[in-house]
């Protein structure tokens, strides 16, 4: 959890650079740069940083200028690198030095998509598991063989260092940061504002298939997912979901995987874990009752899947994030 001195807001520094795509930086600004007084928690002080003070060209035909330099990036509580201009080009020594300085200060360092190449160039990923966009994964592994590159996940939370796959997976990681700092209730509120799912497990597969599923098939899968969310406390099988989608089981599993990047049962498990988070935070109900309320057959099963998804136990999560603590 990010805990700055009580006299100031936690600072988040995001890197801007010439030739960047605006989407990933826009995600950072949307989540950390907007004032959110309705959440009633200390929000973030966002700083957009760059190596120089010259206007930077942005993909899409416009330019921007950052107000802060790499000295501010090096001194922030959280540093976010939303990409690099060229995954095959060397990373500037100034940026490498700033990232290393931030790391030595114990700052939380985050990459989105190709930003992993900057962290790798600074030596911050050596000996660690990390991810990037699937199309860059092989190159990242070849250029930096000391890294354990995992191209099959949305994001990797390594504690001080966090990396994500491309574009929308960056949003998942950024919401995960909010959840880590402020708990599930606040993260869910931010996700609702963005109209995105409040929790996708970092271990969920990246969406690699290029084919676009026809609209009617999307609607059928979405209908089954909506039904499942309304019946999480009940037993849910693949057969049940396929029936709600009016599909044969094998067809449903194939189309569900194409649309979501994961299997139906793994998705149901992740939704059950997500549903348990606000209950752990806001109620004093026993862990066993919460597990049963979200559909896990036994406390052992609940603890197993919760720990696998959240990298902590339900009881430890409650101690960290309970609103009544």
Short mmCIF file of C-alpha atoms in Angstrom, two decimals:
data_model
loop_
_atom_site.label_atom_id
_atom_site.label_comp_id
_atom_site.label_asym_id
_atom_site.label_seq_id
_atom_site.Cartn_x
_atom_site.Cartn_y
_atom_site.Cartn_z
CA UNK A 1 0.00 0.00 0.00
CA UNK A 2 1.28 3.46 -0.93
CA UNK A 3 1.60 5.48 2.28
CA UNK A 4 3.11 8.96 1.83
CA UNK A 5 3.90 11.30 4.73
CA UNK A 6 0.65 12.66 6.22
CA UNK A 7 1.52 16.20 5.15
CA UNK A 8 1.07 15.55 1.41
CA UNK A 9 -0.79 13.56 -1.21
CA UNK A 10 0.91 10.54 -2.80
CA UNK A 11 2.65 11.61 -5.98
CA UNK A 12 2.32 9.74 -9.27
CA UNK A 13 4.72 10.64 -12.08
CA UNK A 14 3.95 9.54 -15.64
CA UNK A 15 6.49 9.69 -18.44
CA UNK A 16 5.65 11.48 -21.69
CA UNK A 17 7.90 11.25 -24.73
CA UNK A 18 8.10 12.29 -28.36
CA UNK A 19 6.16 10.00 -30.66
CA UNK A 20 4.01 8.46 -27.93
CA UNK A 21 0.51 7.06 -28.34
CA UNK A 22 -1.91 9.03 -26.14
CA UNK A 23 -4.06 6.13 -24.93
CA UNK A 24 -1.89 4.75 -22.14
CA UNK A 25 -0.97 8.20 -20.81
CA UNK A 26 -4.64 9.16 -21.02
CA UNK A 27 -5.51 6.17 -18.83
CA UNK A 28 -3.02 7.33 -16.21
CA UNK A 29 -4.42 10.86 -16.28
CA UNK A 30 -8.01 9.63 -16.10
CA UNK A 31 -7.39 7.52 -13.01
CA UNK A 32 -4.83 9.54 -11.08
CA UNK A 33 -5.26 13.08 -12.42
CA UNK A 34 -8.97 13.67 -11.87
CA UNK A 35 -10.19 15.03 -8.55
CA UNK A 36 -12.51 12.53 -6.85
CA UNK A 37 -13.86 14.23 -3.70
CA UNK A 38 -16.88 11.91 -3.66
CA UNK A 39 -14.61 9.01 -2.70
CA UNK A 40 -13.55 10.77 0.52
CA UNK A 41 -10.00 9.44 0.47
CA UNK A 42 -6.76 11.36 -0.17
CA UNK A 43 -6.34 11.13 -3.92
CA UNK A 44 -3.15 11.45 -5.95
CA UNK A 45 -0.98 14.33 -7.09
CA UNK A 46 -0.23 13.52 -10.74
CA UNK A 47 2.84 14.91 -12.48
CA UNK A 48 3.44 14.40 -16.21
CA UNK A 49 7.20 14.38 -16.82
CA UNK A 50 9.52 14.42 -19.83
CA UNK A 51 13.23 14.63 -20.54
CA UNK A 52 13.04 18.12 -22.02
CA UNK A 53 10.73 21.10 -22.21
CA UNK A 54 10.21 21.03 -25.99
CA UNK A 55 6.78 20.16 -27.47
CA UNK A 56 6.41 16.42 -28.10
CA UNK A 57 4.66 14.93 -31.10
CA UNK A 58 1.82 12.58 -30.24
CA UNK A 59 0.35 9.88 -32.46
CA UNK A 60 -2.80 11.31 -34.01
CA UNK A 61 -1.38 14.57 -35.26
CA UNK A 62 -1.02 16.82 -32.22
CA UNK A 63 1.66 17.85 -29.77
CA UNK A 64 1.97 18.33 -26.01
CA UNK A 65 4.38 19.76 -23.48
CA UNK A 66 5.07 18.32 -20.02
CA UNK A 67 5.36 20.65 -17.05
CA UNK A 68 7.91 18.55 -15.17
CA UNK A 69 11.28 16.97 -15.81
CA UNK A 70 12.91 13.67 -14.91
CA UNK A 71 13.93 15.03 -11.50
CA UNK A 72 10.26 15.04 -10.51
CA UNK A 73 9.82 11.55 -11.93
CA UNK A 74 12.77 10.27 -9.90
CA UNK A 75 11.32 11.70 -6.67
CA UNK A 76 7.70 10.45 -7.03
CA UNK A 77 6.02 7.80 -4.88
CA UNK A 78 4.79 5.94 -7.98
CA UNK A 79 6.48 6.11 -11.38
CA UNK A 80 4.54 5.01 -14.47
CA UNK A 81 6.19 4.43 -17.85
CA UNK A 82 3.35 4.05 -20.38
CA UNK A 83 5.59 3.01 -23.27
CA UNK A 84 8.74 3.74 -25.22
CA UNK A 85 9.05 5.35 -28.63
CA UNK A 86 10.95 2.43 -30.16
CA UNK A 87 11.29 -1.01 -28.59
CA UNK A 88 14.48 -1.65 -30.58
CA UNK A 89 16.23 1.61 -29.72
CA UNK A 90 18.41 2.26 -26.66
CA UNK A 91 16.72 3.94 -23.70
CA UNK A 92 18.24 7.31 -22.87
CA UNK A 93 20.82 7.34 -20.05
CA UNK A 94 18.88 10.15 -18.35
CA UNK A 95 15.72 8.07 -18.12
CA UNK A 96 17.68 5.01 -16.96
CA UNK A 97 19.28 7.11 -14.21
CA UNK A 98 15.91 8.51 -13.11
CA UNK A 99 14.33 5.08 -12.94
CA UNK A 100 17.22 3.67 -10.93
CA UNK A 101 17.08 6.61 -8.55
CA UNK A 102 13.35 6.07 -8.04
CA UNK A 103 13.91 2.36 -7.47
CA UNK A 104 16.63 2.99 -4.88
CA UNK A 105 14.23 5.34 -3.07
CA UNK A 106 11.75 2.41 -2.87
CA UNK A 107 9.28 4.10 -5.21
CA UNK A 108 6.65 1.90 -6.83
CA UNK A 109 7.55 1.55 -10.51
CA UNK A 110 4.99 0.58 -13.14
CA UNK A 111 5.16 -0.07 -16.87
CA UNK A 112 2.37 -0.35 -19.41
CA UNK A 113 2.84 -2.13 -22.72
CA UNK A 114 6.27 -1.34 -24.20
CA UNK A 115 7.25 0.63 -21.10
CA UNK A 116 8.73 -2.64 -19.85
CA UNK A 117 11.68 -2.02 -22.19
CA UNK A 118 12.60 1.11 -20.22
CA UNK A 119 12.44 -0.75 -16.91
CA UNK A 120 14.49 -3.57 -18.43
CA UNK A 121 17.12 -1.15 -19.72
CA UNK A 122 17.46 0.21 -16.19
CA UNK A 123 18.07 -3.32 -14.90
CA UNK A 124 14.94 -3.23 -12.76
CA UNK A 125 13.46 -6.42 -14.22
CA UNK A 126 16.53 -8.64 -13.95
CA UNK A 127 15.61 -11.89 -12.23
CA UNK A 128 11.94 -10.91 -12.13
CA UNK A 129 8.81 -12.09 -13.87
CA UNK A 130 7.41 -9.37 -16.13
CA UNK A 131 5.01 -8.93 -19.00
CA UNK A 132 4.47 -6.63 -21.97
CA UNK A 133 2.24 -6.59 -25.02
CA UNK A 134 2.23 -10.07 -26.52
CA UNK A 135 3.67 -8.84 -29.83
CA UNK A 136 6.77 -7.50 -28.02
CA UNK A 137 7.27 -10.41 -25.63
CA UNK A 138 9.75 -12.39 -27.74
CA UNK A 139 11.84 -9.29 -28.41
CA UNK A 140 11.89 -8.35 -24.72
CA UNK A 141 13.09 -11.86 -23.86
CA UNK A 142 15.80 -11.80 -26.53
CA UNK A 143 17.09 -8.36 -25.60
CA UNK A 144 16.97 -8.99 -21.86
CA UNK A 145 17.42 -12.73 -21.19
CA UNK A 146 17.68 -12.18 -17.42
CA UNK A 147 13.93 -11.44 -17.31
CA UNK A 148 11.29 -14.16 -16.94
CA UNK A 149 8.91 -12.83 -19.59
CA UNK A 150 5.32 -14.04 -19.24
CA UNK A 151 3.34 -13.16 -22.36
CA UNK A 152 0.18 -14.92 -21.20
CA UNK A 153 -1.06 -12.56 -18.46
CA UNK A 154 -2.64 -9.11 -18.21
CA UNK A 155 -0.24 -7.84 -15.59
CA UNK A 156 2.37 -8.94 -13.06
CA UNK A 157 2.42 -7.48 -9.55
CA UNK A 158 5.94 -7.99 -8.27
CA UNK A 159 5.53 -5.72 -5.28
CA UNK A 160 7.72 -2.70 -5.96
CA UNK A 161 7.79 -3.40 -9.71
CA UNK A 162 4.60 -3.95 -11.71
CA UNK A 163 4.27 -4.53 -15.45
CA UNK A 164 1.26 -4.86 -17.72
CA UNK A 165 0.39 -5.92 -21.22
CA UNK A 166 -0.86 -3.44 -23.79
CA UNK A 167 -3.56 -0.80 -23.78
CA UNK A 168 -6.65 -1.99 -21.88
CA UNK A 169 -4.54 -4.28 -19.68
CA UNK A 170 -2.87 -1.10 -18.47
CA UNK A 171 -6.25 0.03 -17.16
CA UNK A 172 -6.58 -3.24 -15.26
CA UNK A 173 -3.21 -2.66 -13.62
CA UNK A 174 -3.98 0.97 -12.78
CA UNK A 175 -7.26 -0.01 -11.12
CA UNK A 176 -5.31 -2.71 -9.30
CA UNK A 177 -3.03 0.03 -7.92
CA UNK A 178 -6.06 1.93 -6.64
CA UNK A 179 -7.38 -1.26 -5.08
CA UNK A 180 -4.03 -1.85 -3.37
CA UNK A 181 -3.96 1.71 -2.02
CA UNK A 182 -7.60 2.25 -1.12
CA UNK A 183 -9.42 -1.09 -1.18
CA UNK A 184 -12.05 -2.69 -3.36
CA UNK A 185 -14.88 -0.27 -2.64
CA UNK A 186 -12.94 2.74 -3.94
CA UNK A 187 -11.48 0.78 -6.87
CA UNK A 188 -14.94 -0.42 -7.84
CA UNK A 189 -16.24 3.16 -7.77
CA UNK A 190 -13.43 4.28 -10.09
CA UNK A 191 -14.10 1.33 -12.41
CA UNK A 192 -17.79 2.22 -12.57
CA UNK A 193 -16.87 5.77 -13.58
CA UNK A 194 -14.73 4.32 -16.37
CA UNK A 195 -17.41 1.76 -17.32
CA UNK A 196 -14.92 -1.12 -17.08
CA UNK A 197 -14.92 -4.36 -15.06
CA UNK A 198 -13.82 -3.61 -11.48
CA UNK A 199 -11.48 -6.58 -11.24
CA UNK A 200 -9.72 -8.73 -13.79
CA UNK A 201 -7.18 -11.09 -12.33
CA UNK A 202 -3.67 -10.24 -13.51
CA UNK A 203 -3.19 -13.88 -14.40
CA UNK A 204 -5.96 -13.75 -16.97
CA UNK A 205 -4.73 -14.40 -20.50
CA UNK A 206 -3.98 -11.59 -22.90
CA UNK A 207 -6.45 -11.40 -25.77
CA UNK A 208 -4.45 -12.52 -28.78
CA UNK A 209 -6.99 -13.78 -31.31
CA UNK A 210 -7.38 -11.36 -34.17
CA UNK A 211 -10.80 -12.51 -35.41
CA UNK A 212 -13.77 -10.35 -34.41
CA UNK A 213 -16.72 -12.30 -33.06
CA UNK A 214 -20.06 -11.42 -34.69
CA UNK A 215 -22.31 -9.15 -32.64
CA UNK A 216 -25.00 -11.77 -32.11
CA UNK A 217 -22.50 -14.19 -30.59
CA UNK A 218 -21.09 -11.45 -28.34
CA UNK A 219 -24.60 -10.77 -27.08
CA UNK A 220 -25.15 -14.44 -26.26
CA UNK A 221 -21.94 -14.71 -24.25
CA UNK A 222 -22.67 -11.40 -22.52
CA UNK A 223 -26.13 -12.67 -21.61
CA UNK A 224 -24.62 -15.72 -19.94
CA UNK A 225 -22.09 -13.57 -18.08
CA UNK A 226 -24.83 -11.24 -16.84
CA UNK A 227 -26.82 -14.21 -15.60
CA UNK A 228 -23.79 -15.61 -13.79
CA UNK A 229 -23.12 -12.33 -12.01
CA UNK A 230 -26.68 -12.37 -10.70
CA UNK A 231 -26.33 -15.97 -9.45
CA UNK A 232 -22.80 -16.13 -8.04
CA UNK A 233 -24.02 -17.62 -4.77
CA UNK A 234 -25.41 -20.62 -6.64
CA UNK A 235 -23.68 -23.54 -8.29
CA UNK A 236 -22.70 -22.51 -11.84
CA UNK A 237 -21.51 -24.99 -14.43
CA UNK A 238 -20.39 -24.59 -18.01
CA UNK A 239 -23.58 -26.34 -18.99
CA UNK A 240 -25.60 -23.68 -17.17
CA UNK A 241 -23.77 -20.87 -18.93
CA UNK A 242 -24.04 -22.53 -22.33
CA UNK A 243 -27.76 -23.00 -21.79
CA UNK A 244 -28.19 -19.29 -20.99
CA UNK A 245 -26.30 -18.46 -24.20
CA UNK A 246 -28.36 -21.01 -26.19
CA UNK A 247 -25.20 -22.74 -27.38
CA UNK A 248 -23.67 -26.17 -27.26
CA UNK A 249 -21.06 -26.41 -24.48
CA UNK A 250 -18.05 -26.78 -26.76
CA UNK A 251 -19.18 -23.87 -28.91
CA UNK A 252 -19.79 -21.70 -25.85
CA UNK A 253 -16.38 -22.47 -24.34
CA UNK A 254 -14.65 -21.63 -27.62
CA UNK A 255 -16.51 -18.35 -28.09
CA UNK A 256 -16.17 -17.38 -24.43
CA UNK A 257 -12.40 -17.85 -24.66
CA UNK A 258 -12.25 -15.85 -27.90
CA UNK A 259 -14.15 -12.96 -26.31
CA UNK A 260 -12.58 -12.86 -22.83
CA UNK A 261 -9.23 -14.61 -23.14
CA UNK A 262 -10.06 -17.03 -20.33
CA UNK A 263 -12.26 -20.05 -19.61
CA UNK A 264 -15.83 -19.73 -18.29
CA UNK A 265 -15.09 -21.37 -14.94
CA UNK A 266 -11.94 -19.33 -14.37
CA UNK A 267 -13.94 -16.20 -15.11
CA UNK A 268 -16.63 -17.23 -12.62
CA UNK A 269 -13.97 -17.81 -9.96
CA UNK A 270 -12.48 -14.36 -10.56
CA UNK A 271 -15.92 -12.76 -10.26
CA UNK A 272 -16.56 -14.60 -6.99
CA UNK A 273 -13.26 -13.38 -5.58
CA UNK A 274 -14.09 -9.83 -6.70
CA UNK A 275 -17.53 -10.05 -5.07
CA UNK A 276 -15.96 -11.09 -1.78
CA UNK A 277 -13.71 -8.01 -1.53
CA UNK A 278 -16.28 -5.41 -0.43
CA UNK A 279 -17.77 -7.95 2.00
CA UNK A 280 -14.38 -8.49 3.62
CA UNK A 281 -13.85 -4.74 3.81
CA UNK A 282 -17.23 -3.62 5.11
CA UNK A 283 -18.65 -6.50 7.19
CA UNK A 284 -17.55 -8.54 10.14
CA UNK A 285 -19.00 -11.75 8.73
CA UNK A 286 -16.78 -14.82 9.14
CA UNK A 287 -14.60 -15.66 6.17
CA UNK A 288 -16.45 -18.98 5.83
CA UNK A 289 -19.79 -17.20 5.43
CA UNK A 290 -18.41 -14.76 2.87
CA UNK A 291 -16.98 -17.60 0.80
CA UNK A 292 -20.32 -19.37 0.83
CA UNK A 293 -22.18 -16.14 -0.01
CA UNK A 294 -20.19 -15.71 -3.23
CA UNK A 295 -20.54 -19.33 -4.27
CA UNK A 296 -17.45 -21.22 -3.10
CA UNK A 297 -18.25 -24.75 -2.01
CA UNK A 298 -15.98 -24.74 1.05
CA UNK A 299 -13.77 -22.37 3.08
CA UNK A 300 -10.72 -24.23 1.81
CA UNK A 301 -11.73 -23.65 -1.82
CA UNK A 302 -12.43 -19.98 -1.10
CA UNK A 303 -9.05 -19.44 0.57
CA UNK A 304 -7.24 -21.27 -2.22
CA UNK A 305 -8.73 -19.23 -5.04
CA UNK A 306 -8.62 -15.96 -3.11
CA UNK A 307 -4.92 -16.37 -2.30
CA UNK A 308 -4.13 -17.33 -5.88
CA UNK A 309 -5.89 -14.24 -7.26
CA UNK A 310 -5.00 -11.63 -4.62
CA UNK A 311 -1.63 -13.00 -3.41
CA UNK A 312 -2.84 -12.79 0.19
CA UNK A 313 -5.35 -14.62 2.36
CA UNK A 314 -8.91 -13.38 2.97
CA UNK A 315 -8.09 -12.69 6.62
CA UNK A 316 -4.94 -10.75 5.75
CA UNK A 317 -6.85 -8.78 3.13
CA UNK A 318 -9.48 -7.89 5.72
CA UNK A 319 -6.85 -6.71 8.19
CA UNK A 320 -5.31 -4.49 5.52
CA UNK A 321 -8.44 -3.03 3.99
CA UNK A 322 -11.29 -3.29 6.50
CA UNK A 323 -13.19 -0.01 6.79
CA UNK A 324 -13.64 -0.72 10.50
CA UNK A 325 -10.01 -1.38 11.33
#
